[in-house]
CSV table of N, CA and C in Angstrom, one decimal:
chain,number,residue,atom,x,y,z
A,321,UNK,N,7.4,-45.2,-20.1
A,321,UNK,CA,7.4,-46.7,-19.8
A,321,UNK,C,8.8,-47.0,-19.3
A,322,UNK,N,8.4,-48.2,-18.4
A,322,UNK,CA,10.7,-48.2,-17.5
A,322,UNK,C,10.9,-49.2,-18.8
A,323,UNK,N,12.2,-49.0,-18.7
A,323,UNK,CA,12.9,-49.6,-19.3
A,323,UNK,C,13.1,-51.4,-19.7
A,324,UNK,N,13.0,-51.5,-18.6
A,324,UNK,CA,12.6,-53.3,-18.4
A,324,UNK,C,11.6,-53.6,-19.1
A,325,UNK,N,9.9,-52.6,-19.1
A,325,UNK,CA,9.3,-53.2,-19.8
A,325,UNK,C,9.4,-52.9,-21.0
A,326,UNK,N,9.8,-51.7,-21.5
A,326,UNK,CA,9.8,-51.7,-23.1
A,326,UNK,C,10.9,-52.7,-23.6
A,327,UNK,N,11.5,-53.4,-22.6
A,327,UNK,CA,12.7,-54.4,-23.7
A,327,UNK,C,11.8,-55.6,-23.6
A,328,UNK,N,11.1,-55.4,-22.4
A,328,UNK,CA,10.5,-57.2,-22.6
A,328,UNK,C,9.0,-56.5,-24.0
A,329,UNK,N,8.7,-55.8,-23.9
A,329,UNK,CA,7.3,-55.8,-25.0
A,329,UNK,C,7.7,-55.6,-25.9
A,330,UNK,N,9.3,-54.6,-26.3
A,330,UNK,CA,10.2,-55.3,-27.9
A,330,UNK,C,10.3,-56.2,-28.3
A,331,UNK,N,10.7,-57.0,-27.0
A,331,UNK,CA,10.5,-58.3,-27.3
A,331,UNK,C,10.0,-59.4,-27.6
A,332,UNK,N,8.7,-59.2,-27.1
A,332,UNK,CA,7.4,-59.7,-27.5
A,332,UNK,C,7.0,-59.6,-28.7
A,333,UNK,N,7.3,-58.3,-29.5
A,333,UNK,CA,6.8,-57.9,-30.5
A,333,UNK,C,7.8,-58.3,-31.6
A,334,UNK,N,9.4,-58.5,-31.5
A,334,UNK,CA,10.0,-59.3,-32.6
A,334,UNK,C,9.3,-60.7,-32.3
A,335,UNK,N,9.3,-61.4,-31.0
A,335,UNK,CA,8.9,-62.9,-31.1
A,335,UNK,C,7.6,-63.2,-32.3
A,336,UNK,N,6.8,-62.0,-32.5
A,336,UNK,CA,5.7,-61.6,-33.1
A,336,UNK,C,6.1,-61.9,-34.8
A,337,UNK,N,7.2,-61.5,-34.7
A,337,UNK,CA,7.8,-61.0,-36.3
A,337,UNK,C,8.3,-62.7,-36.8
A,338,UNK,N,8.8,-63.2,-35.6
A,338,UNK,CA,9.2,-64.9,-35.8
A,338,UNK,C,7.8,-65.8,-35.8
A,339,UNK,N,6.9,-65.4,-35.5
A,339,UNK,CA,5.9,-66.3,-35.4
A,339,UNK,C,5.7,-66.0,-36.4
A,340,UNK,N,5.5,-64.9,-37.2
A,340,UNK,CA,4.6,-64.6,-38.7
A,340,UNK,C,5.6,-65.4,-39.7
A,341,UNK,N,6.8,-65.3,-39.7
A,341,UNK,CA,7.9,-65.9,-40.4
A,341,UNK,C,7.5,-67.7,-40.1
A,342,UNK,N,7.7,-68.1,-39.1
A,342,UNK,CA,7.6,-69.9,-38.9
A,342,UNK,C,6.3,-70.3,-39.2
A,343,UNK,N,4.9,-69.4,-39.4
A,343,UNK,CA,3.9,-70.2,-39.8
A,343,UNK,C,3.5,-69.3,-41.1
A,344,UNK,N,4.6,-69.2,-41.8
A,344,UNK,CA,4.2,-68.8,-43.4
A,344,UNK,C,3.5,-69.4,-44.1
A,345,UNK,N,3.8,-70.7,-44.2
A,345,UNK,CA,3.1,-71.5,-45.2
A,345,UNK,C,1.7,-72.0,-44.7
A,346,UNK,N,1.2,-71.7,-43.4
A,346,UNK,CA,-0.4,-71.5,-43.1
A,346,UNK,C,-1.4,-70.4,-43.1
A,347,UNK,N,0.0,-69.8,-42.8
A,347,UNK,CA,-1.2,-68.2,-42.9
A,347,UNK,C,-1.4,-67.6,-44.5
A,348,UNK,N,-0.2,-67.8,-45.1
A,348,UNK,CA,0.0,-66.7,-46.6
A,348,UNK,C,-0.1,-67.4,-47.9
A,349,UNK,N,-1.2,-67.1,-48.7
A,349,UNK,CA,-0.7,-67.9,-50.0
A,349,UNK,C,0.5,-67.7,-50.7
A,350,UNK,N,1.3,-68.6,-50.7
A,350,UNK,CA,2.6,-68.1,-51.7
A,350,UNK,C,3.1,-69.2,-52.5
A,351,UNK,N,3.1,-69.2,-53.7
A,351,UNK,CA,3.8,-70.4,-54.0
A,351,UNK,C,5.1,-70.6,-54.8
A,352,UNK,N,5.5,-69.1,-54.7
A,352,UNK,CA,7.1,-68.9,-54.6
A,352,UNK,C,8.1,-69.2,-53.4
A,353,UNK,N,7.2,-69.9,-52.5
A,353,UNK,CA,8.0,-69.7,-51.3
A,353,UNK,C,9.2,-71.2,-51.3
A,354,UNK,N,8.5,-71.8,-52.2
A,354,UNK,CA,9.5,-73.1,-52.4
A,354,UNK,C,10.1,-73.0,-53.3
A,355,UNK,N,9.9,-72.2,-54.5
A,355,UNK,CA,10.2,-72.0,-55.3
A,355,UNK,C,11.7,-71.2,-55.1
A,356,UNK,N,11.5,-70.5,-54.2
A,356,UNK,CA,12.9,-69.2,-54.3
A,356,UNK,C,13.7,-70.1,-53.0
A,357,UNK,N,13.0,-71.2,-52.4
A,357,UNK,CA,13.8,-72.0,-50.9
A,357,UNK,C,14.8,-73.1,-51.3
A,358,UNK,N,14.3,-73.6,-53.0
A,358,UNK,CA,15.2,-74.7,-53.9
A,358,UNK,C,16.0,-74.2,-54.8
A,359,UNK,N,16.4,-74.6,-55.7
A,359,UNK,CA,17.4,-74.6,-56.7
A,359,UNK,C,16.4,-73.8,-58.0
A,360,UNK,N,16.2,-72.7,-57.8
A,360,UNK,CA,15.2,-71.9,-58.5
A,360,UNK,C,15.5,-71.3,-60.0
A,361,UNK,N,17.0,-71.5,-59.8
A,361,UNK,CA,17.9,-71.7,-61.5
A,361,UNK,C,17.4,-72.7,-62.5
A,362,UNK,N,17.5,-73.8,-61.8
A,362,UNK,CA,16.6,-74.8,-62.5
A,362,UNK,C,15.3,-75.4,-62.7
A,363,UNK,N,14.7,-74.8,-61.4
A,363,UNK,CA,13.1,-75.0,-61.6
A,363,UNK,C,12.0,-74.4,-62.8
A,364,UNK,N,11.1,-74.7,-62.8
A,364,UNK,CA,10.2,-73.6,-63.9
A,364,UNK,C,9.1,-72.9,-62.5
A,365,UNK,N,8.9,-71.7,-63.5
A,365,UNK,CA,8.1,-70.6,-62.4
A,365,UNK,C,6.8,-71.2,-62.2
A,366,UNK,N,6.2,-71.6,-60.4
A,366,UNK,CA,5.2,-71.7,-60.3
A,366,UNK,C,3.6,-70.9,-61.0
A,367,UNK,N,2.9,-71.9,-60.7
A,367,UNK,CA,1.6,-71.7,-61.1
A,367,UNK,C,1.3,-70.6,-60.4
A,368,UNK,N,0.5,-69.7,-60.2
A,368,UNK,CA,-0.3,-68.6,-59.2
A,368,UNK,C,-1.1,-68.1,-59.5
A,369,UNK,N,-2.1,-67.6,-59.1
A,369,UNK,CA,-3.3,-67.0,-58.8
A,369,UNK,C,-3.0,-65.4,-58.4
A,370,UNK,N,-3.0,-64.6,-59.3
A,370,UNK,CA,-2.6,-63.3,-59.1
A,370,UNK,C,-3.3,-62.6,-57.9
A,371,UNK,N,-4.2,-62.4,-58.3
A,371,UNK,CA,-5.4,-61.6,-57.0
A,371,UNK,C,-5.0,-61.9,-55.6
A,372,UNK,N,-5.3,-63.7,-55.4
A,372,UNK,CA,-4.9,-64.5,-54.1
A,372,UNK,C,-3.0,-63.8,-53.3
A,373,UNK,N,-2.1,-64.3,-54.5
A,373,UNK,CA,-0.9,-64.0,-54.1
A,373,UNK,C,-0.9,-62.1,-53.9
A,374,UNK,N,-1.7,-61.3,-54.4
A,374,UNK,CA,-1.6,-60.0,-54.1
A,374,UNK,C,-2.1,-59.6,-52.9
A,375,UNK,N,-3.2,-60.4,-52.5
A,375,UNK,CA,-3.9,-59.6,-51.5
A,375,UNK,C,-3.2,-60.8,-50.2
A,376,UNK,N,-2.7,-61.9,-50.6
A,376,UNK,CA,-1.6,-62.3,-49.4
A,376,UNK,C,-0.5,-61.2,-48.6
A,377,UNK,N,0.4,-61.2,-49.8
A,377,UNK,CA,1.4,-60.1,-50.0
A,377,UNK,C,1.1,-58.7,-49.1
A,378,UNK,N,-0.5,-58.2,-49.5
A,378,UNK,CA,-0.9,-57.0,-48.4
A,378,UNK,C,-0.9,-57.2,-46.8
A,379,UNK,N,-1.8,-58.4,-47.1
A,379,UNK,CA,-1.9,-59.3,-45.8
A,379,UNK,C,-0.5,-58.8,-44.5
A,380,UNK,N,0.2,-60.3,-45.8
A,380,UNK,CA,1.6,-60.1,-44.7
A,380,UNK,C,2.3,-59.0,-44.3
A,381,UNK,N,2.1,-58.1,-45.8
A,381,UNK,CA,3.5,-56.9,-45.3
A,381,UNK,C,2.2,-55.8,-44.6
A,382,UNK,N,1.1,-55.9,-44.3
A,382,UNK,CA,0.5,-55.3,-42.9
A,382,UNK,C,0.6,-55.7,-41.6
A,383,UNK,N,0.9,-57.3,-41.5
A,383,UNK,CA,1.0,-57.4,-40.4
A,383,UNK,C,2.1,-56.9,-40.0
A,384,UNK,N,3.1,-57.5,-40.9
A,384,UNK,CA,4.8,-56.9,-40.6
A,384,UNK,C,4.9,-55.5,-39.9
A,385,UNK,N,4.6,-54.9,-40.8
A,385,UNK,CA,4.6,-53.3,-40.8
A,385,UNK,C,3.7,-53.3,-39.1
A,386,UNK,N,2.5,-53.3,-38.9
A,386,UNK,CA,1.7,-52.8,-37.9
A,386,UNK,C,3.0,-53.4,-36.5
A,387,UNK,N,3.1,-55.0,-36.7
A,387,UNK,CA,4.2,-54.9,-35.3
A,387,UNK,C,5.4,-54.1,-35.4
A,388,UNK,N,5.9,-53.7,-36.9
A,388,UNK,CA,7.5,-53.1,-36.7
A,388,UNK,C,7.0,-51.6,-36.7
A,389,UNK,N,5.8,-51.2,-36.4
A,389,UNK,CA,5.2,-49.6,-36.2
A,389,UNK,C,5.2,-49.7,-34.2
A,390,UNK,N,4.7,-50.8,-34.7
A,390,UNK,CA,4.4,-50.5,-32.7
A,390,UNK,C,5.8,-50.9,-32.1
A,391,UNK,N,6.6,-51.6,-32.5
A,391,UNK,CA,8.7,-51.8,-31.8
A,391,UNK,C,8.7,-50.0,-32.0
A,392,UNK,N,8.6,-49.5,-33.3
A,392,UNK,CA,9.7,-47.8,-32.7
A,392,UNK,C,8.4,-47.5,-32.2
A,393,UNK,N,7.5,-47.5,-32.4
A,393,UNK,CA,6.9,-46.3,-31.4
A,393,UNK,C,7.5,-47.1,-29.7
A,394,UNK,N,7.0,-48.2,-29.6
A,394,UNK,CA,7.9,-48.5,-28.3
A,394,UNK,C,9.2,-47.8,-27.8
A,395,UNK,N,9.7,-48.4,-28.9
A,395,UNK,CA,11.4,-47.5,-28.9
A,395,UNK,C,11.5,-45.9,-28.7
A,396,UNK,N,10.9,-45.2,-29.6
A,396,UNK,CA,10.9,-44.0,-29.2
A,396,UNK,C,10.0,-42.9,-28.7
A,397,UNK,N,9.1,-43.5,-28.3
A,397,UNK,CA,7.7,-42.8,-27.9
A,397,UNK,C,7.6,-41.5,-28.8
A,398,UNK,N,7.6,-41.6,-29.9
A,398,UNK,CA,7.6,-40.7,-30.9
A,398,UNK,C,6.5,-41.0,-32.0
A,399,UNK,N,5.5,-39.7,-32.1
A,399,UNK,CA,4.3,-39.9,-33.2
A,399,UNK,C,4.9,-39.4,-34.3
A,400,UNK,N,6.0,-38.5,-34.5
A,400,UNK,CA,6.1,-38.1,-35.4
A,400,UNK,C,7.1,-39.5,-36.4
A,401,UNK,N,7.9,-39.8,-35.8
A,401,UNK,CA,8.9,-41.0,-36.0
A,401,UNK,C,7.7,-42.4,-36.5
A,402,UNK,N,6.9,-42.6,-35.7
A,402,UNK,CA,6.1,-43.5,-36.3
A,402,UNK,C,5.2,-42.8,-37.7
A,403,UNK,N,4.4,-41.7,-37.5
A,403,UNK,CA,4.4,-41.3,-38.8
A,403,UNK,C,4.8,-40.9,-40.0
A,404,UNK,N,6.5,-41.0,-39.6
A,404,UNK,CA,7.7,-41.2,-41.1
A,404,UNK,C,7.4,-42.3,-41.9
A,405,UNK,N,7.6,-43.1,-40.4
A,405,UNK,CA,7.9,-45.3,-40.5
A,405,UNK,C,6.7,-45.3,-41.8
A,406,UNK,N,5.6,-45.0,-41.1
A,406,UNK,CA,4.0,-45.3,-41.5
A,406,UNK,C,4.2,-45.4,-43.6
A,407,UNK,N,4.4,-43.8,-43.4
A,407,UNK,CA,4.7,-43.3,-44.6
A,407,UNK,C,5.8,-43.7,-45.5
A,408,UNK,N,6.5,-44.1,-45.3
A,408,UNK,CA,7.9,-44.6,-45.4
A,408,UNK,C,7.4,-46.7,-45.9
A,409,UNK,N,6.7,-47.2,-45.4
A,409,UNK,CA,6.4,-48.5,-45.2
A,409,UNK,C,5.0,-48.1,-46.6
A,410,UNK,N,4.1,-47.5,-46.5
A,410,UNK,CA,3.3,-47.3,-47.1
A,410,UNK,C,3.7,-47.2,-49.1
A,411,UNK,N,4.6,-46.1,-49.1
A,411,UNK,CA,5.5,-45.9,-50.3
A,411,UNK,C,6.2,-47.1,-51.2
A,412,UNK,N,7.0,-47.6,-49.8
A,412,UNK,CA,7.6,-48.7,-49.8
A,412,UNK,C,6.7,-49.7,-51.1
A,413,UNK,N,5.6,-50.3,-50.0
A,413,UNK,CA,4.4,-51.1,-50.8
A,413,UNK,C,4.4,-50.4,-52.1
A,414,UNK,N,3.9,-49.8,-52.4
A,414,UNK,CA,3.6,-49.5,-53.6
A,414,UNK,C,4.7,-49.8,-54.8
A,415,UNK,N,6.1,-49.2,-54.3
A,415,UNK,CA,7.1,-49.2,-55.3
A,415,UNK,C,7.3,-50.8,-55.1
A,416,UNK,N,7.7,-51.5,-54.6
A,416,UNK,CA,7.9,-53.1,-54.3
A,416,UNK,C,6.8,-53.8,-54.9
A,417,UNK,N,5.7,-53.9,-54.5
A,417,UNK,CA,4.1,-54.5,-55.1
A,417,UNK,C,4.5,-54.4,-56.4
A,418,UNK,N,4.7,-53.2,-57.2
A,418,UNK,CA,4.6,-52.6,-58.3
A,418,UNK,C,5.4,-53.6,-59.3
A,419,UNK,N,6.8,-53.5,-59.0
A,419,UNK,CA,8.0,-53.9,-59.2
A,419,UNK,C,7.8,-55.8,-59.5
A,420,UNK,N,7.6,-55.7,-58.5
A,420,UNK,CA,7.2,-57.6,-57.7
A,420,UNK,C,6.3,-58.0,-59.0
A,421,UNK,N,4.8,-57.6,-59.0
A,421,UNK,CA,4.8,-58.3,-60.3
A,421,UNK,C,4.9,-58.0,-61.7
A,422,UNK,N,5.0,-56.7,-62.1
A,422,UNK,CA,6.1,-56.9,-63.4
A,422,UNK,C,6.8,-57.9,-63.5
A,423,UNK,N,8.2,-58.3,-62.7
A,423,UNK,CA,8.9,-58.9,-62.4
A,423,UNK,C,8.6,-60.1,-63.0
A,424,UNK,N,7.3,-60.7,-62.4
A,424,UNK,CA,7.4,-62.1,-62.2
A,424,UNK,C,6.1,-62.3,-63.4
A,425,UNK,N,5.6,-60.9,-64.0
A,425,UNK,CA,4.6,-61.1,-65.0
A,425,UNK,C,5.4,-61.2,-66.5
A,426,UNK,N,6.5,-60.5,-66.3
A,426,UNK,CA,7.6,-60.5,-67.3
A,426,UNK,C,8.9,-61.0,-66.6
A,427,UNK,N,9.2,-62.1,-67.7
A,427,UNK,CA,10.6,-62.7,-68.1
A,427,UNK,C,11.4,-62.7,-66.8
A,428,UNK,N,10.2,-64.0,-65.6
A,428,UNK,CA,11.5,-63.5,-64.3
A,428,UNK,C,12.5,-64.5,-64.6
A,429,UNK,N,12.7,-65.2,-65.7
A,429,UNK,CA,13.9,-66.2,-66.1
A,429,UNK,C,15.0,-65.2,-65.8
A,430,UNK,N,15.2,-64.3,-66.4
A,430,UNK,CA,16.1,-63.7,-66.8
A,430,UNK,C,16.8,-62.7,-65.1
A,431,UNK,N,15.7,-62.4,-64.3
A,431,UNK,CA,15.7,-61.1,-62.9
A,431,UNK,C,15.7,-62.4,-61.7
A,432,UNK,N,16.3,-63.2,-61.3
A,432,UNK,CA,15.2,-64.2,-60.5
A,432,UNK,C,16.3,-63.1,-59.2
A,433,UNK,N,17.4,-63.2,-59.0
A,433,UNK,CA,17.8,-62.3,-58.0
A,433,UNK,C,16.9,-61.1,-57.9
A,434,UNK,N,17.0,-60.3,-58.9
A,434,UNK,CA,16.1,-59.2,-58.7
A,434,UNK,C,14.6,-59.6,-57.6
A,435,UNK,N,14.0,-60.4,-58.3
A,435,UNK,CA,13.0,-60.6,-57.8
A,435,UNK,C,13.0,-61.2,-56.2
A,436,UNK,N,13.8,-62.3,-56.3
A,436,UNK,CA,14.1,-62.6,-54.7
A,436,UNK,C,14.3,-61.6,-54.2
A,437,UNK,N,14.7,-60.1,-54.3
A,437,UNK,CA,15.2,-59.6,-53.3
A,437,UNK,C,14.1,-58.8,-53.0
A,438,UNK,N,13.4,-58.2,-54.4
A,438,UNK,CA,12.4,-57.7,-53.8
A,438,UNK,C,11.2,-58.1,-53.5
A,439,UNK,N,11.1,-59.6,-53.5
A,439,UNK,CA,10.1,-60.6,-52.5
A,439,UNK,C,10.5,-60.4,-51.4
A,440,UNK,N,11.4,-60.2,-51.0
A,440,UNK,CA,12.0,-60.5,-49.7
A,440,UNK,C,12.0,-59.2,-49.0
A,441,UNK,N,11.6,-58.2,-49.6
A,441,UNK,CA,11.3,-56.7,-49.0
A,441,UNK,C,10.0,-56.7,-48.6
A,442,UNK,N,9.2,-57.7,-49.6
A,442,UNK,CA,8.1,-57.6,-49.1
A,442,UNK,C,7.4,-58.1,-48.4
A,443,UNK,N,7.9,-59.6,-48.0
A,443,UNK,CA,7.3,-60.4,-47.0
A,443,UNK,C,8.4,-60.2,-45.7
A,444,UNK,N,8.9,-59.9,-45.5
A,444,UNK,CA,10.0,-59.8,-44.2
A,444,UNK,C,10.2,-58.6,-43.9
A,445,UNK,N,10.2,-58.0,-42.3
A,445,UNK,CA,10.0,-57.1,-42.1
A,445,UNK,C,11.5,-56.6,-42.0
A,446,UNK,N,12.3,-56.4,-42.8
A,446,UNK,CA,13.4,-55.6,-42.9
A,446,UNK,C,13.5,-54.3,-42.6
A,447,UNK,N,12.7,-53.6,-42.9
A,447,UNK,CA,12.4,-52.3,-42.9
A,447,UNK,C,12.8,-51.8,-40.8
A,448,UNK,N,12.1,-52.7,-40.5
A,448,UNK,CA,12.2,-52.3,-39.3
A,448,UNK,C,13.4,-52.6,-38.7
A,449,UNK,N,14.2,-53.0,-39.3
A,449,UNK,CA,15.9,-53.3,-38.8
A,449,UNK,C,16.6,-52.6,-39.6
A,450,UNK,N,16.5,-52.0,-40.6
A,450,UNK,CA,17.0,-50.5,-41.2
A,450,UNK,C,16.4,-49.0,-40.0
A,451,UNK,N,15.4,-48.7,-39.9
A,451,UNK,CA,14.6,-47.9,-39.5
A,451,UNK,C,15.1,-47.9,-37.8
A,452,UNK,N,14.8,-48.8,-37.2
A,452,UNK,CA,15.3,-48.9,-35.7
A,452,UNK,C,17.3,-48.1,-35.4
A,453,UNK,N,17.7,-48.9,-35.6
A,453,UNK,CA,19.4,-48.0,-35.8
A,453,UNK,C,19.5,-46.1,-36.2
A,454,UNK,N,18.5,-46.4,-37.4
A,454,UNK,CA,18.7,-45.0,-38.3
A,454,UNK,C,17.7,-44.1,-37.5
A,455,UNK,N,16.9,-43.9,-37.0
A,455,UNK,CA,15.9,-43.6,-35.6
A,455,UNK,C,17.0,-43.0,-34.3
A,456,UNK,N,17.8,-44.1,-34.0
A,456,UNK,CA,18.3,-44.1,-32.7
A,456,UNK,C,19.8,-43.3,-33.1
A,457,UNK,N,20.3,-43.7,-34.0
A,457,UNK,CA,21.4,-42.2,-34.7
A,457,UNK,C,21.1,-41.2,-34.8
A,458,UNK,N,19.8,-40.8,-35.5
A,458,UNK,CA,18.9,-39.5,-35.3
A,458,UNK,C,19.3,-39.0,-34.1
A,459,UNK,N,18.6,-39.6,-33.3
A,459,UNK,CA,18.2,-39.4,-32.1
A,459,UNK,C,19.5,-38.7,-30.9
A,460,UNK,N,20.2,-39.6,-31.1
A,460,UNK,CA,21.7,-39.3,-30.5
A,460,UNK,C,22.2,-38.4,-31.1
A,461,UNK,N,22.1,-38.3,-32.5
A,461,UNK,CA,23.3,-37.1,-33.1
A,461,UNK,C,22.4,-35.9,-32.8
A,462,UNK,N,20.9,-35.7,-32.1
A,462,UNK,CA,19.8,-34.6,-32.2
A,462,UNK,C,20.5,-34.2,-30.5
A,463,UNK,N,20.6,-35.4,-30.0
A,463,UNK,CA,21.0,-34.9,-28.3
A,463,UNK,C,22.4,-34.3,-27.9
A,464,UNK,N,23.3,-35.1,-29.2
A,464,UNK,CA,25.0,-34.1,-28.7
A,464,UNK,C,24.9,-32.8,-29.3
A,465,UNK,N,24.2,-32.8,-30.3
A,465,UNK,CA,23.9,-30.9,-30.4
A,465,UNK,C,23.8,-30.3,-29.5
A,466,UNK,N,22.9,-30.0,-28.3
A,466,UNK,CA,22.9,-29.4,-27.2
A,466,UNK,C,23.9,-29.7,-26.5
């Protein structure tokens, strides 16, 4: 692919990552989302619907994940690199999901940072701005070897 178009279809595909982020509160059930956006020290913990808020949570962090699969594979026209990501994002979910509600099923008075952060792993596609850099240093330090 030239170059011009893989920066404009990277492109496309973060604008992708901002669209999912600006229309959160239509697409995803969450009702931590105001919750962790105000003064969350002093609030008491929302109401929720466990099932609803889990299978949101999948929801989003598949969409995340599927556009921040298709940026490196753009980036590096590599199946094996996307097959890391894949695996790597897949894991991810599990230990986070896991984590997330314990968290918030037990005493999140006490973890609310904790928990913000690892809400925040799981609705925002971070992963793929760790992963992108650490891909392309691979990559370079694989080419000055020769």
């Amino acid at each position: 692919m030239q170059k011009v178009w893989k920066y404009i279809v990277i492109g496309f595909l973060f604008g992708l990552l901002v669209l999912i982020r600006a229309f959160e509160n239509e697409l995803f059930y969450d009702p931590f989302l105001n919750f962790f956006k105000y003064d969350y020290f002093q609030g008491t913990i929302p109401t929720y619907e466990t099932w609803s808020l889990f299978f949101s949570h999948i929801f989003r962090y598949g969409l995340n994940m599927l556009v921040s699969l298709a940026i490196i594979y753009i980036a590096f026209e590599n199946k094996s690199v996307v097959k890391f990501s894949l695996g790597l994002y897949l894991v991810a979910f599990v230990i986070l999901v896991s984590l997330y509600f314990y968290l918030i099923k037990h005493d999140l008075t006490e973890d609310y940072l904790l928990t913000f952060y690892v809400r925040r792993f799981l609705i925002q596609p971070l992963f793929v701005l760790i992963l992108l850099p650490a891909f392309y240093y691979q990559r370079k330090i694989k080419h000055e070897e020769f």
